[in-house]
Amino acid sequence: MKSILFKISFLAVFLLLSNKPDVQEFQGQAFYSSKSSMELGSWGARMSEAQKKQVAARLKNRLEKTYVLNFNKEESLFNEEDKLDAMSGATDSWGKNFARGEQYKNVKDNALVQNQEFYGKQFLVKDELQKFNWVMGKESKQIGKYMCFKASTIVPTTELNWYDFSWGSLRNAAPKEDGTTPEIQMTTIEAWYTPQIPVSHGPAEYWGLPGLILEVNAGNTTMLCTKIVMNPKGNLDLEAPSKGKEITKMAYQETITGKMKEMRDNRGRRRSR
């Protein structure tokens, strides 16, 4: 009798331990689409509506993107899905120089590892995760089958798009004629997260809320989750990028800014000959 009870107890403990959730077994996949509005400035004011539509068609790959986020409790891997150029049928090689690369985040270790390619040279950006001082809101809404809650914050714009470059931001960062420092441009962020998926992940740089972020509105860009697959069959790819010259976010920004200035100066010297 004691032998039978021992076997039953051993079996119960075995089943309990084998069904214990493991952080690596909890995984999911979220698909996002993003849309950005064109910012044409004073140049756009001189364009007709037909011309604006032509520009929008040519820039479709940069204004509309799709992404996939693989995640477990602690790690996530975020990557853009390749799309053909709407006009030429080719991938956007110029845009890739200033696009976000494959991005690995570890919320436990506060670690970011991101692969960046700039004119054929590979960089491996290693840094801390972006800091967000989220303000929790009371608003809620349904996204798909998930109940979501609002959170918002404000961060310096350059901290969100450190991998990007624009001549406009370069001009704005230059000291003014009176020697004063230019005002730091800020971006207001509105995020919607769901506690039904209790992870601190989100698309792109966004993270740190008590639930998966399903929607982000930041500046002129909206990013929305269109599909979620929880615990898919097989192990998802959550391996951090490993190839390229190691560099920090700030150093990478200084590198591409310096290279773009050099290209501009070389072009100016050729024209003056």
XYZ file of C-alpha atoms in Angstrom:
273
model
C 0.000 0.000 0.000
C 2.824 2.385 0.951
C 4.523 1.531 -2.317
C 1.411 2.433 -4.290
C 0.983 5.740 -2.392
C 4.652 6.595 -2.982
C 4.284 5.983 -6.714
C 1.137 8.134 -6.866
C 2.830 10.962 -4.927
C 5.933 10.772 -7.112
C 3.779 10.883 -10.244
C 1.858 13.938 -8.947
C 5.074 15.839 -8.192
C 6.506 14.902 -11.588
C 3.412 16.147 -13.420
C 3.392 19.367 -11.364
C 7.023 20.123 -12.150
C 6.694 19.207 -15.811
C 3.738 21.604 -16.190
C 5.498 24.455 -14.412
C 5.656 27.421 -16.843
C 9.134 28.319 -18.035
C 10.137 31.788 -19.159
C 11.569 30.438 -22.391
C 8.455 28.396 -23.225
C 6.191 31.456 -23.176
C 6.659 33.048 -26.568
C 4.698 34.907 -29.172
C 4.807 36.706 -32.478
C 3.250 40.093 -33.223
C 2.915 41.648 -36.679
C 2.791 45.426 -37.120
C 2.083 47.846 -39.943
C 3.234 51.459 -39.826
C 2.151 54.516 -41.765
C 3.878 57.889 -41.833
C 2.569 61.135 -43.290
C 4.795 63.189 -45.585
C 6.455 66.270 -44.182
C 7.204 68.443 -47.219
C 7.576 71.785 -45.421
C 7.820 74.948 -47.518
C 8.807 72.863 -50.553
C 5.449 71.065 -50.426
C 3.540 74.347 -50.358
C 4.681 74.966 -53.951
C 3.533 71.532 -55.179
C 0.206 70.659 -56.743
C -1.929 67.833 -55.338
C -0.985 65.684 -58.340
C 2.711 66.229 -57.629
C 2.210 65.344 -53.957
C 0.523 62.090 -54.960
C 3.453 61.243 -57.264
C 5.935 61.843 -54.447
C 3.836 59.744 -52.056
C 3.798 56.880 -54.582
C 7.585 57.006 -54.962
C 8.081 57.105 -51.193
C 5.511 54.406 -50.434
C 8.183 51.983 -49.182
C 9.380 54.554 -46.668
C 5.927 55.737 -45.612
C 4.302 52.303 -45.232
C 6.188 49.423 -43.624
C 5.473 46.030 -42.048
C 7.340 44.454 -39.148
C 7.407 41.302 -37.048
C 8.203 41.088 -33.324
C 9.233 37.748 -31.793
C 9.208 37.705 -27.993
C 9.275 35.744 -24.772
C 9.136 37.060 -21.194
C 12.551 38.711 -21.294
C 13.702 38.987 -24.931
C 12.373 40.332 -28.201
C 13.587 40.508 -31.791
C 12.089 43.173 -34.071
C 12.653 43.257 -37.810
C 11.250 44.946 -40.901
C 9.829 42.780 -43.660
C 11.332 43.483 -47.093
C 9.027 45.053 -49.676
C 9.575 45.855 -53.340
C 9.594 49.457 -54.481
C 6.181 50.371 -55.881
C 7.670 52.193 -58.883
C 10.780 50.228 -59.858
C 10.105 46.753 -58.439
C 13.417 46.877 -56.552
C 14.201 47.157 -52.865
C 14.853 50.634 -51.498
C 18.661 50.576 -51.243
C 19.014 54.292 -50.379
C 16.397 54.057 -47.639
C 18.152 51.051 -46.095
C 21.123 53.259 -45.189
C 18.938 55.113 -42.681
C 16.406 52.438 -41.744
C 16.191 50.619 -38.427
C 18.099 47.325 -38.581
C 17.351 44.029 -36.857
C 16.740 44.960 -33.230
C 17.187 42.764 -30.153
C 15.986 43.920 -26.736
C 16.426 42.256 -23.339
C 14.236 43.921 -20.710
C 15.827 41.992 -17.839
C 19.370 43.110 -18.719
C 18.309 46.560 -20.040
C 20.228 45.723 -23.226
C 19.820 46.744 -26.861
C 21.693 45.065 -29.721
C 20.929 46.394 -33.186
C 22.436 45.592 -36.561
C 22.931 48.625 -38.829
C 24.274 48.816 -42.377
C 25.586 52.112 -43.702
C 26.816 52.161 -47.304
C 27.894 48.535 -47.215
C 29.602 48.658 -43.803
C 28.136 46.616 -40.960
C 27.783 48.086 -37.466
C 26.656 46.328 -34.286
C 25.084 48.903 -31.989
C 25.169 47.897 -28.320
C 23.610 50.178 -25.734
C 21.014 50.464 -22.993
C 17.312 50.459 -23.820
C 15.614 53.781 -24.477
C 14.275 55.319 -21.253
C 10.554 56.119 -21.139
C 8.840 57.860 -18.237
C 5.377 56.574 -19.019
C 2.312 58.401 -17.687
C -0.486 55.883 -17.275
C -3.873 57.006 -18.580
C -7.392 55.875 -17.771
C -8.566 55.556 -21.382
C -9.119 52.112 -22.846
C -10.054 50.684 -26.214
C -10.278 47.378 -28.030
C -7.603 46.403 -30.553
C -8.606 43.146 -32.180
C -9.630 40.839 -29.337
C -7.437 42.587 -26.759
C -8.456 45.279 -24.294
C -5.816 48.006 -24.318
C -4.963 50.922 -22.046
C -3.292 54.215 -22.861
C 0.099 55.488 -21.719
C 2.002 58.546 -22.923
C 5.376 60.252 -22.626
C 7.654 62.812 -24.286
C 11.269 62.163 -25.347
C 13.897 64.004 -27.395
C 13.314 63.235 -31.074
C 16.968 62.381 -31.714
C 16.803 59.589 -29.130
C 14.110 57.823 -31.162
C 15.679 58.153 -34.618
C 19.391 57.917 -33.743
C 19.912 55.538 -36.718
C 18.454 58.089 -39.173
C 19.821 61.236 -40.789
C 18.317 64.351 -42.327
C 19.815 67.617 -43.489
C 16.998 69.429 -41.722
C 17.900 68.008 -38.309
C 21.552 68.862 -38.982
C 20.648 72.493 -39.700
C 18.415 72.651 -36.613
C 21.227 71.337 -34.413
C 23.699 74.010 -35.550
C 24.297 76.931 -33.138
C 22.255 80.041 -33.879
C 23.821 83.266 -35.137
C 23.545 84.786 -31.657
C 25.496 81.838 -30.230
C 22.557 80.356 -28.316
C 21.880 76.616 -28.297
C 18.968 75.466 -30.497
C 15.859 74.215 -28.721
C 15.766 70.432 -28.359
C 13.009 68.944 -30.497
C 10.689 66.631 -28.573
C 8.311 63.877 -29.720
C 5.035 63.110 -27.954
C 4.323 59.372 -27.784
C 0.959 57.722 -27.227
C 1.020 53.960 -26.654
C -1.725 51.367 -26.161
C -0.816 48.176 -24.286
C -2.713 45.038 -23.275
C -2.295 43.365 -19.854
C -3.744 40.226 -21.453
C -0.228 39.579 -22.794
C 1.902 40.293 -19.669
C 5.255 41.194 -21.250
C 7.052 44.554 -21.289
C 7.811 44.450 -25.008
C 6.689 46.597 -27.892
C 7.616 47.464 -31.470
C 10.708 49.496 -32.348
C 12.268 51.315 -29.362
C 9.090 51.126 -27.285
C 8.847 48.981 -24.153
C 8.384 49.175 -20.377
C 4.608 48.911 -19.933
C 2.717 46.166 -18.029
C 1.597 44.479 -21.227
C 2.486 44.095 -24.899
C 2.249 47.410 -26.782
C -0.159 47.017 -29.701
C -0.289 50.593 -30.997
C 2.081 53.557 -30.978
C 1.497 57.085 -32.250
C 4.704 59.118 -32.346
C 5.207 62.264 -34.389
C 3.922 61.643 -37.914
C 3.993 57.823 -37.597
C 1.383 55.326 -36.398
C 2.361 51.714 -35.742
C -0.449 49.174 -35.258
C -0.417 45.470 -34.438
C -2.438 43.558 -37.045
C -1.930 39.964 -35.876
C -0.725 38.057 -32.792
C 0.269 34.387 -32.588
C 0.838 33.090 -29.062
C 3.034 30.047 -28.445
C 3.474 29.067 -32.102
C 4.888 25.659 -32.923
C 8.656 25.501 -32.868
C 11.114 27.926 -31.294
C 11.068 31.500 -32.552
C 14.265 33.277 -33.547
C 15.330 35.408 -30.566
C 19.062 35.455 -31.179
C 20.742 38.842 -30.966
C 22.633 40.099 -34.061
C 26.365 39.450 -33.766
C 28.088 40.797 -36.903
C 29.580 44.242 -37.370
C 31.780 46.820 -35.689
C 30.617 47.361 -32.098
C 29.517 50.922 -31.399
C 27.129 52.899 -29.177
C 24.044 54.760 -30.404
C 25.675 58.165 -29.957
C 28.876 57.095 -31.689
C 26.888 55.627 -34.578
C 24.980 58.891 -35.033
C 28.250 60.830 -35.045
C 29.684 58.405 -37.618
C 26.876 58.732 -40.158
C 26.588 62.493 -39.638
C 30.312 62.904 -40.254
C 30.150 60.747 -43.373
C 27.200 62.682 -44.809
C 29.002 65.995 -44.191
C 32.062 64.601 -45.961
C 29.956 63.531 -48.964
C 28.349 66.978 -49.111
C 31.708 68.768 -48.980
C 33.210 66.514 -51.675
C 30.230 67.166 -53.928
C 30.617 70.911 -53.376
C 34.308 70.823 -54.300
C 33.577 68.912 -57.531
C 30.968 71.481 -58.555
C 33.337 74.390 -57.899
C 35.997 73.030 -60.287
